[in-house]
Amino acid sequence: MSGRGLFVTLEGIDGAGKSSHIDALQSLFEGARRQVTRTREPGGTPLAEALRTMILNEAMDALTESLLVFAARRDHIVQVIEPALARGDVVLCDRFTDATFAYQGGGRGFDPAVLSTLERWAQSRDGTLLQPDLTLWFDLPPEIAAERLAGARVPDKFEAQPVEFFRQVAAGYAERAEAAPRFVRIDAVGTRKQVWARIEAALAERGIFETSKR
Ligand code: TYD
């Protein structure tokens, strides 16, 4: 989009490996002389990080969870994302609203129509709905993700869920990806090097670096 930065999000089920590529993505954009604002959801501001601790650790019903996720998101958009995009930055965000549709919608089975309403409330400004320009979706079979996660660290509320939960989350992502051309599916099976090569190929295919280089 002209006159503003580039909003890039990373998505995928827990254990899909998206976080291990953020450093390299940041270096890639910085090498193309772009300012990068790197952030995450839930989180990215002091208020949203406080909400993250509750969302990831406290048991709550799915509507409460969705409201907290969107409250955190609203603060994050107003304080961090919008100002960064207005400056022309590349915003690299580890998860965004697609995670809400996948986890609260798919995983927890919460009504996507309500999520769409919350999305409009939280992400609208002057009649425009803020959406990522590009979403890298790390797609990995839930069974493989579970193996990668096993024993890696103390699991949070979501990571402790059974494989079936992640099957639903994965289905939620697949549905979102089908509806939005901004999604790029990255096959996350294989070594980190193989996956990185796929990311580079996907970015080149989309002409990301042609448009961002000056
Ligand atoms: P994650 O991004 O995997 O961070 P870390 O790598 O530090 O574990 O963890 C965030 C968790 O929050 C993840 O399990 C998905 C969940 N989540 C939601 O349920 N809804 C949301 O809208 C977002 C952004 C995340």
PDB file of C-alpha atoms and ligand atoms in Angstrom:
ATOM      1  CA  MET A   1       0.000   0.000   0.000  1.00  0.00           C
ATOM      2  CA  SER A   2       1.357   3.439  -0.822  1.00  0.00           C
ATOM      3  CA  GLY A   3       2.111   6.038   1.821  1.00  0.00           C
ATOM      4  CA  ARG A   4       2.338   3.522   4.621  1.00  0.00           C
ATOM      5  CA  GLY A   5       4.513   0.696   5.792  1.00  0.00           C
ATOM      6  CA  LEU A   6       4.120  -3.000   5.311  1.00  0.00           C
ATOM      7  CA  PHE A   7       2.218  -5.076   7.851  1.00  0.00           C
ATOM      8  CA  VAL A   8       3.502  -8.664   7.970  1.00  0.00           C
ATOM      9  CA  THR A   9       2.136 -11.291  10.350  1.00  0.00           C
ATOM     10  CA  LEU A  10       3.352 -14.797  11.190  1.00  0.00           C
ATOM     11  CA  GLU A  11       0.849 -17.503  12.034  1.00  0.00           C
ATOM     12  CA  GLY A  12       0.650 -21.207  12.724  1.00  0.00           C
ATOM     13  CA  ILE A  13      -0.137 -23.707  15.443  1.00  0.00           C
ATOM     14  CA  ASP A  14       2.142 -23.934  18.506  1.00  0.00           C
ATOM     15  CA  GLY A  15       5.321 -25.777  17.531  1.00  0.00           C
ATOM     16  CA  ALA A  16       5.070 -24.885  13.825  1.00  0.00           C
ATOM     17  CA  GLY A  17       8.364 -22.985  14.071  1.00  0.00           C
ATOM     18  CA  LYS A  18       7.349 -19.460  13.070  1.00  0.00           C
ATOM     19  CA  SER A  19       9.260 -17.773  15.914  1.00  0.00           C
ATOM     20  CA  SER A  20      12.566 -19.263  14.785  1.00  0.00           C
ATOM     21  CA  HIS A  21      12.394 -17.277  11.511  1.00  0.00           C
ATOM     22  CA  ILE A  22      11.577 -13.812  12.838  1.00  0.00           C
ATOM     23  CA  ASP A  23      15.216 -12.790  13.361  1.00  0.00           C
ATOM     24  CA  ALA A  24      16.083 -13.727   9.790  1.00  0.00           C
ATOM     25  CA  LEU A  25      13.043 -11.903   8.421  1.00  0.00           C
ATOM     26  CA  GLN A  26      14.008  -8.788  10.349  1.00  0.00           C
ATOM     27  CA  SER A  27      17.562  -8.961   8.926  1.00  0.00           C
ATOM     28  CA  LEU A  28      16.195  -9.425   5.429  1.00  0.00           C
ATOM     29  CA  PHE A  29      14.057  -6.274   5.622  1.00  0.00           C
ATOM     30  CA  GLU A  30      16.797  -4.282   7.335  1.00  0.00           C
ATOM     31  CA  GLY A  31      19.188  -5.372   4.603  1.00  0.00           C
ATOM     32  CA  ALA A  32      16.719  -3.788   2.180  1.00  0.00           C
ATOM     33  CA  ARG A  33      17.071  -0.589   4.266  1.00  0.00           C
ATOM     34  CA  ARG A  34      13.655  -0.803   5.863  1.00  0.00           C
ATOM     35  CA  GLN A  35      12.940   0.201   9.458  1.00  0.00           C
ATOM     36  CA  VAL A  36      11.421  -2.803  11.232  1.00  0.00           C
ATOM     37  CA  THR A  37       9.050  -2.730  14.187  1.00  0.00           C
ATOM     38  CA  ARG A  38       8.991  -6.205  15.660  1.00  0.00           C
ATOM     39  CA  THR A  39       6.161  -7.139  17.962  1.00  0.00           C
ATOM     40  CA  ARG A  40       3.801  -9.914  19.007  1.00  0.00           C
ATOM     41  CA  GLU A  41       0.257 -10.772  20.055  1.00  0.00           C
ATOM     42  CA  PRO A  42      -1.249 -11.021  22.513  1.00  0.00           C
ATOM     43  CA  GLY A  43       1.118  -8.282  23.687  1.00  0.00           C
ATOM     44  CA  GLY A  44       3.272  -5.519  22.298  1.00  0.00           C
ATOM     45  CA  THR A  45       2.376  -2.849  24.896  1.00  0.00           C
ATOM     46  CA  PRO A  46       2.566  -2.910  28.722  1.00  0.00           C
ATOM     47  CA  LEU A  47      -1.232  -3.245  28.971  1.00  0.00           C
ATOM     48  CA  ALA A  48      -1.433  -5.933  26.283  1.00  0.00           C
ATOM     49  CA  GLU A  49       1.440  -7.883  27.843  1.00  0.00           C
ATOM     50  CA  ALA A  50      -0.397  -7.850  31.188  1.00  0.00           C
ATOM     51  CA  LEU A  51      -3.487  -9.186  29.410  1.00  0.00           C
ATOM     52  CA  ARG A  52      -1.326 -11.832  27.677  1.00  0.00           C
ATOM     53  CA  THR A  53      -0.272 -13.242  31.051  1.00  0.00           C
ATOM     54  CA  MET A  54      -3.937 -13.686  31.989  1.00  0.00           C
ATOM     55  CA  ILE A  55      -5.005 -15.062  28.580  1.00  0.00           C
ATOM     56  CA  LEU A  56      -2.202 -17.666  28.535  1.00  0.00           C
ATOM     57  CA  ASN A  57      -2.515 -18.765  32.170  1.00  0.00           C
ATOM     58  CA  GLU A  58      -6.064 -18.322  33.493  1.00  0.00           C
ATOM     59  CA  ALA A  59      -9.031 -20.541  32.746  1.00  0.00           C
ATOM     60  CA  MET A  60     -11.915 -18.486  31.302  1.00  0.00           C
ATOM     61  CA  ASP A  61     -14.845 -18.898  28.981  1.00  0.00           C
ATOM     62  CA  ALA A  62     -14.296 -18.365  25.271  1.00  0.00           C
ATOM     63  CA  LEU A  63     -16.108 -15.010  25.077  1.00  0.00           C
ATOM     64  CA  THR A  64     -14.075 -13.590  27.968  1.00  0.00           C
ATOM     65  CA  GLU A  65     -10.919 -14.838  26.258  1.00  0.00           C
ATOM     66  CA  SER A  66     -11.938 -13.276  22.943  1.00  0.00           C
ATOM     67  CA  LEU A  67     -12.769  -9.929  24.568  1.00  0.00           C
ATOM     68  CA  LEU A  68      -9.391  -9.843  26.329  1.00  0.00           C
ATOM     69  CA  VAL A  69      -7.552 -10.763  23.136  1.00  0.00           C
ATOM     70  CA  PHE A  70      -9.274  -7.954  21.236  1.00  0.00           C
ATOM     71  CA  ALA A  71      -8.793  -5.452  24.098  1.00  0.00           C
ATOM     72  CA  ALA A  72      -5.054  -6.224  23.987  1.00  0.00           C
ATOM     73  CA  ARG A  73      -5.130  -5.920  20.184  1.00  0.00           C
ATOM     74  CA  ARG A  74      -6.866  -2.542  20.223  1.00  0.00           C
ATOM     75  CA  ASP A  75      -4.229  -1.100  22.568  1.00  0.00           C
ATOM     76  CA  HIS A  76      -1.454  -2.629  20.445  1.00  0.00           C
ATOM     77  CA  ILE A  77      -2.879  -1.184  17.218  1.00  0.00           C
ATOM     78  CA  VAL A  78      -3.342   2.305  18.655  1.00  0.00           C
ATOM     79  CA  GLN A  79      -0.023   2.491  20.519  1.00  0.00           C
ATOM     80  CA  VAL A  80       2.337   0.565  18.246  1.00  0.00           C
ATOM     81  CA  ILE A  81       1.091  -0.795  14.914  1.00  0.00           C
ATOM     82  CA  GLU A  82      -0.643   2.257  13.430  1.00  0.00           C
ATOM     83  CA  PRO A  83       2.141   4.709  14.364  1.00  0.00           C
ATOM     84  CA  ALA A  84       4.757   2.343  12.918  1.00  0.00           C
ATOM     85  CA  LEU A  85       2.847   1.914   9.644  1.00  0.00           C
ATOM     86  CA  ALA A  86       2.332   5.684   9.432  1.00  0.00           C
ATOM     87  CA  ARG A  87       6.138   6.121   9.715  1.00  0.00           C
ATOM     88  CA  GLY A  88       6.555   3.682   6.831  1.00  0.00           C
ATOM     89  CA  ASP A  89       8.011   0.841   8.915  1.00  0.00           C
ATOM     90  CA  VAL A  90       7.742  -2.843   8.196  1.00  0.00           C
ATOM     91  CA  VAL A  91       5.749  -4.231  11.126  1.00  0.00           C
ATOM     92  CA  LEU A  92       6.683  -7.848  11.835  1.00  0.00           C
ATOM     93  CA  CYS A  93       4.035  -9.221  14.162  1.00  0.00           C
ATOM     94  CA  ASP A  94       4.178 -12.708  15.694  1.00  0.00           C
ATOM     95  CA  ARG A  95       0.448 -13.593  15.464  1.00  0.00           C
ATOM     96  CA  PHE A  96      -2.548 -11.316  14.929  1.00  0.00           C
ATOM     97  CA  THR A  97      -6.292 -11.722  14.370  1.00  0.00           C
ATOM     98  CA  ASP A  98      -6.022 -14.906  12.303  1.00  0.00           C
ATOM     99  CA  ALA A  99      -4.842 -16.550  15.542  1.00  0.00           C
ATOM    100  CA  THR A 100      -8.089 -15.490  17.203  1.00  0.00           C
ATOM    101  CA  PHE A 101     -10.161 -17.090  14.450  1.00  0.00           C
ATOM    102  CA  ALA A 102      -7.957 -20.204  14.607  1.00  0.00           C
ATOM    103  CA  TYR A 103      -7.656 -20.604  18.410  1.00  0.00           C
ATOM    104  CA  GLN A 104     -10.832 -19.080  19.855  1.00  0.00           C
ATOM    105  CA  GLY A 105     -12.904 -19.825  16.714  1.00  0.00           C
ATOM    106  CA  GLY A 106     -11.448 -23.156  15.554  1.00  0.00           C
ATOM    107  CA  GLY A 107      -9.840 -24.552  18.716  1.00  0.00           C
ATOM    108  CA  ARG A 108     -12.413 -23.433  21.250  1.00  0.00           C
ATOM    109  CA  GLY A 109     -15.352 -23.508  18.859  1.00  0.00           C
ATOM    110  CA  PHE A 110     -16.408 -19.919  19.536  1.00  0.00           C
ATOM    111  CA  ASP A 111     -18.818 -18.167  17.137  1.00  0.00           C
ATOM    112  CA  PRO A 112     -16.822 -16.642  14.248  1.00  0.00           C
ATOM    113  CA  ALA A 113     -19.615 -14.116  13.594  1.00  0.00           C
ATOM    114  CA  VAL A 114     -18.974 -12.595  17.033  1.00  0.00           C
ATOM    115  CA  LEU A 115     -15.243 -12.601  16.319  1.00  0.00           C
ATOM    116  CA  SER A 116     -15.894 -10.751  13.037  1.00  0.00           C
ATOM    117  CA  THR A 117     -17.884  -8.126  14.933  1.00  0.00           C
ATOM    118  CA  LEU A 118     -15.086  -7.694  17.478  1.00  0.00           C
ATOM    119  CA  GLU A 119     -12.582  -7.531  14.623  1.00  0.00           C
ATOM    120  CA  ARG A 120     -14.518  -4.648  13.056  1.00  0.00           C
ATOM    121  CA  TRP A 121     -14.748  -2.794  16.371  1.00  0.00           C
ATOM    122  CA  ALA A 122     -11.107  -3.233  17.305  1.00  0.00           C
ATOM    123  CA  GLN A 123      -9.497  -2.763  13.911  1.00  0.00           C
ATOM    124  CA  SER A 124     -11.535   0.013  12.287  1.00  0.00           C
ATOM    125  CA  ARG A 125     -10.325   3.556  12.022  1.00  0.00           C
ATOM    126  CA  ASP A 126     -12.103   6.139   9.837  1.00  0.00           C
ATOM    127  CA  GLY A 127     -14.088   3.419   8.138  1.00  0.00           C
ATOM    128  CA  THR A 128     -11.021   1.379   7.186  1.00  0.00           C
ATOM    129  CA  LEU A 129     -10.373  -2.077   8.589  1.00  0.00           C
ATOM    130  CA  LEU A 130      -6.727  -2.663   9.454  1.00  0.00           C
ATOM    131  CA  GLN A 131      -5.540  -5.972   8.017  1.00  0.00           C
ATOM    132  CA  PRO A 132      -2.065  -7.402   7.430  1.00  0.00           C
ATOM    133  CA  ASP A 133      -0.616  -6.897   3.952  1.00  0.00           C
ATOM    134  CA  LEU A 134       1.007 -10.312   4.119  1.00  0.00           C
ATOM    135  CA  THR A 135       0.510 -13.310   6.386  1.00  0.00           C
ATOM    136  CA  LEU A 136       3.106 -16.084   6.482  1.00  0.00           C
ATOM    137  CA  TRP A 137       1.238 -19.174   7.604  1.00  0.00           C
ATOM    138  CA  PHE A 138       3.519 -21.940   8.876  1.00  0.00           C
ATOM    139  CA  ASP A 139       1.599 -25.089   8.139  1.00  0.00           C
ATOM    140  CA  LEU A 140       2.688 -28.216   9.990  1.00  0.00           C
ATOM    141  CA  PRO A 141       0.704 -31.380  10.819  1.00  0.00           C
ATOM    142  CA  PRO A 142      -0.391 -31.149  14.491  1.00  0.00           C
ATOM    143  CA  GLU A 143       1.232 -34.514  15.302  1.00  0.00           C
ATOM    144  CA  ILE A 144       4.662 -33.241  14.227  1.00  0.00           C
ATOM    145  CA  ALA A 145       4.134 -29.949  16.084  1.00  0.00           C
ATOM    146  CA  ALA A 146       3.272 -31.897  19.246  1.00  0.00           C
ATOM    147  CA  GLU A 147       6.521 -33.891  18.949  1.00  0.00           C
ATOM    148  CA  ARG A 148       8.505 -30.673  18.568  1.00  0.00           C
ATOM    149  CA  LEU A 149       6.820 -29.136  21.612  1.00  0.00           C
ATOM    150  CA  ALA A 150       7.130 -32.190  23.862  1.00  0.00           C
ATOM    151  CA  GLY A 151       9.599 -31.521  26.655  1.00  0.00           C
ATOM    152  CA  ALA A 152      10.736 -28.236  25.120  1.00  0.00           C
ATOM    153  CA  ARG A 153       9.439 -26.102  28.006  1.00  0.00           C
ATOM    154  CA  VAL A 154       6.662 -25.790  30.559  1.00  0.00           C
ATOM    155  CA  PRO A 155       3.525 -25.568  28.409  1.00  0.00           C
ATOM    156  CA  ASP A 156       1.116 -22.648  28.718  1.00  0.00           C
ATOM    157  CA  LYS A 157      -2.682 -23.074  28.675  1.00  0.00           C
ATOM    158  CA  PHE A 158      -2.857 -23.554  24.903  1.00  0.00           C
ATOM    159  CA  GLU A 159       0.316 -25.618  24.487  1.00  0.00           C
ATOM    160  CA  ALA A 160      -1.060 -28.075  27.068  1.00  0.00           C
ATOM    161  CA  GLN A 161      -4.057 -28.861  24.839  1.00  0.00           C
ATOM    162  CA  PRO A 162      -4.373 -32.276  23.139  1.00  0.00           C
ATOM    163  CA  VAL A 163      -3.558 -32.824  19.461  1.00  0.00           C
ATOM    164  CA  GLU A 164      -7.272 -32.723  18.607  1.00  0.00           C
ATOM    165  CA  PHE A 165      -7.429 -29.069  19.719  1.00  0.00           C
ATOM    166  CA  PHE A 166      -4.606 -28.233  17.301  1.00  0.00           C
ATOM    167  CA  ARG A 167      -6.355 -30.077  14.489  1.00  0.00           C
ATOM    168  CA  GLN A 168      -9.247 -27.649  14.967  1.00  0.00           C
ATOM    169  CA  VAL A 169      -6.862 -24.687  15.156  1.00  0.00           C
ATOM    170  CA  ALA A 170      -5.164 -25.833  11.943  1.00  0.00           C
ATOM    171  CA  ALA A 171      -8.566 -26.141  10.258  1.00  0.00           C
ATOM    172  CA  GLY A 172      -9.318 -22.586  11.411  1.00  0.00           C
ATOM    173  CA  TYR A 173      -6.141 -21.328   9.750  1.00  0.00           C
ATOM    174  CA  ALA A 174      -6.890 -23.249   6.555  1.00  0.00           C
ATOM    175  CA  GLU A 175     -10.312 -21.625   6.374  1.00  0.00           C
ATOM    176  CA  ARG A 176      -8.882 -18.133   6.859  1.00  0.00           C
ATOM    177  CA  ALA A 177      -6.174 -18.799   4.275  1.00  0.00           C
ATOM    178  CA  GLU A 178      -8.725 -19.840   1.714  1.00  0.00           C
ATOM    179  CA  ALA A 179     -10.658 -16.602   2.158  1.00  0.00           C
ATOM    180  CA  ALA A 180      -7.738 -14.154   2.079  1.00  0.00           C
ATOM    181  CA  PRO A 181      -5.153 -13.809  -0.731  1.00  0.00           C
ATOM    182  CA  ARG A 182      -2.746 -12.077   1.705  1.00  0.00           C
ATOM    183  CA  PHE A 183      -2.020 -15.560   3.117  1.00  0.00           C
ATOM    184  CA  VAL A 184       1.118 -17.358   1.972  1.00  0.00           C
ATOM    185  CA  ARG A 185       1.240 -20.973   3.052  1.00  0.00           C
ATOM    186  CA  ILE A 186       4.708 -22.067   4.102  1.00  0.00           C
ATOM    187  CA  ASP A 187       5.198 -25.811   4.290  1.00  0.00           C
ATOM    188  CA  ALA A 188       6.841 -26.070   7.729  1.00  0.00           C
ATOM    189  CA  VAL A 189       7.899 -29.724   7.438  1.00  0.00           C
ATOM    190  CA  GLY A 190      11.682 -30.079   7.199  1.00  0.00           C
ATOM    191  CA  THR A 191      14.788 -28.393   8.533  1.00  0.00           C
ATOM    192  CA  ARG A 192      14.948 -24.723   9.483  1.00  0.00           C
ATOM    193  CA  LYS A 193      17.110 -24.119   6.397  1.00  0.00           C
ATOM    194  CA  GLN A 194      14.591 -25.766   4.071  1.00  0.00           C
ATOM    195  CA  VAL A 195      11.719 -23.769   5.559  1.00  0.00           C
ATOM    196  CA  TRP A 196      13.703 -20.513   5.298  1.00  0.00           C
ATOM    197  CA  ALA A 197      14.342 -21.197   1.597  1.00  0.00           C
ATOM    198  CA  ARG A 198      10.578 -21.534   1.115  1.00  0.00           C
ATOM    199  CA  ILE A 199      10.001 -18.204   2.888  1.00  0.00           C
ATOM    200  CA  GLU A 200      12.533 -16.447   0.652  1.00  0.00           C
ATOM    201  CA  ALA A 201      10.966 -17.987  -2.438  1.00  0.00           C
ATOM    202  CA  ALA A 202       7.477 -16.919  -1.328  1.00  0.00           C
ATOM    203  CA  LEU A 203       8.594 -13.339  -0.685  1.00  0.00           C
ATOM    204  CA  ALA A 204      10.345 -13.132  -4.047  1.00  0.00           C
ATOM    205  CA  GLU A 205       7.280 -14.527  -5.777  1.00  0.00           C
ATOM    206  CA  ARG A 206       5.200 -11.757  -4.220  1.00  0.00           C
ATOM    207  CA  GLY A 207       7.715  -9.104  -5.294  1.00  0.00           C
ATOM    208  CA  ILE A 208       8.104  -7.946  -1.686  1.00  0.00           C
ATOM    209  CA  PHE A 209      11.711  -6.892  -2.064  1.00  0.00           C
ATOM    210  CA  GLU A 210      11.281  -5.298  -5.462  1.00  0.00           C
ATOM    211  CA  THR A 211       8.680  -2.919  -4.018  1.00  0.00           C
ATOM    212  CA  SER A 212      10.477  -2.236  -0.728  1.00  0.00           C
ATOM    213  CA  LYS A 213      13.933  -1.523  -2.215  1.00  0.00           C
ATOM    214  CA  ARG A 214      14.687   2.039  -3.108  1.00  0.00           C
TER     215      ARG A 214
HETATM  216  P1  TYD B   1       3.003 -17.970  20.939  1.00  0.00           P
HETATM  217  O1  TYD B   1       2.783 -16.949  19.897  1.00  0.00           O
HETATM  218  O2  TYD B   1       3.174 -19.376  20.477  1.00  0.00           O
HETATM  219  O3  TYD B   1       4.205 -17.441  21.802  1.00  0.00           O
HETATM  220  P2  TYD B   1       5.364 -18.288  22.422  1.00  0.00           P
HETATM  221  O4  TYD B   1       6.197 -18.677  21.240  1.00  0.00           O
HETATM  222  O5  TYD B   1       6.009 -17.321  23.346  1.00  0.00           O
HETATM  223  O6  TYD B   1       4.709 -19.449  23.121  1.00  0.00           O
HETATM  224  O7  TYD B   1       1.884 -17.988  22.094  1.00  0.00           O
HETATM  225  C1  TYD B   1       0.741 -17.292  22.040  1.00  0.00           C
HETATM  226  C2  TYD B   1      -0.417 -18.204  22.363  1.00  0.00           C
HETATM  227  O8  TYD B   1      -1.614 -17.420  22.388  1.00  0.00           O
HETATM  228  C3  TYD B   1      -0.621 -19.292  21.340  1.00  0.00           C
HETATM  229  O9  TYD B   1      -0.871 -20.517  22.008  1.00  0.00           O
HETATM  230  C4  TYD B   1      -1.867 -18.876  20.602  1.00  0.00           C
HETATM  231  C5  TYD B   1      -2.595 -18.009  21.591  1.00  0.00           C
HETATM  232  N1  TYD B   1      -3.409 -16.940  20.946  1.00  0.00           N
HETATM  233  C6  TYD B   1      -4.779 -17.039  20.957  1.00  0.00           C
HETATM  234  O10 TYD B   1      -5.344 -18.010  21.495  1.00  0.00           O
HETATM  235  N2  TYD B   1      -5.526 -16.057  20.372  1.00  0.00           N
HETATM  236  C7  TYD B   1      -4.960 -14.977  19.776  1.00  0.00           C
HETATM  237  O11 TYD B   1      -5.664 -14.094  19.235  1.00  0.00           O
HETATM  238  C8  TYD B   1      -3.530 -14.887  19.772  1.00  0.00           C
HETATM  239  C9  TYD B   1      -2.861 -13.706  19.130  1.00  0.00           C
HETATM  240  C10 TYD B   1      -2.786 -15.899  20.362  1.00  0.00           C
END
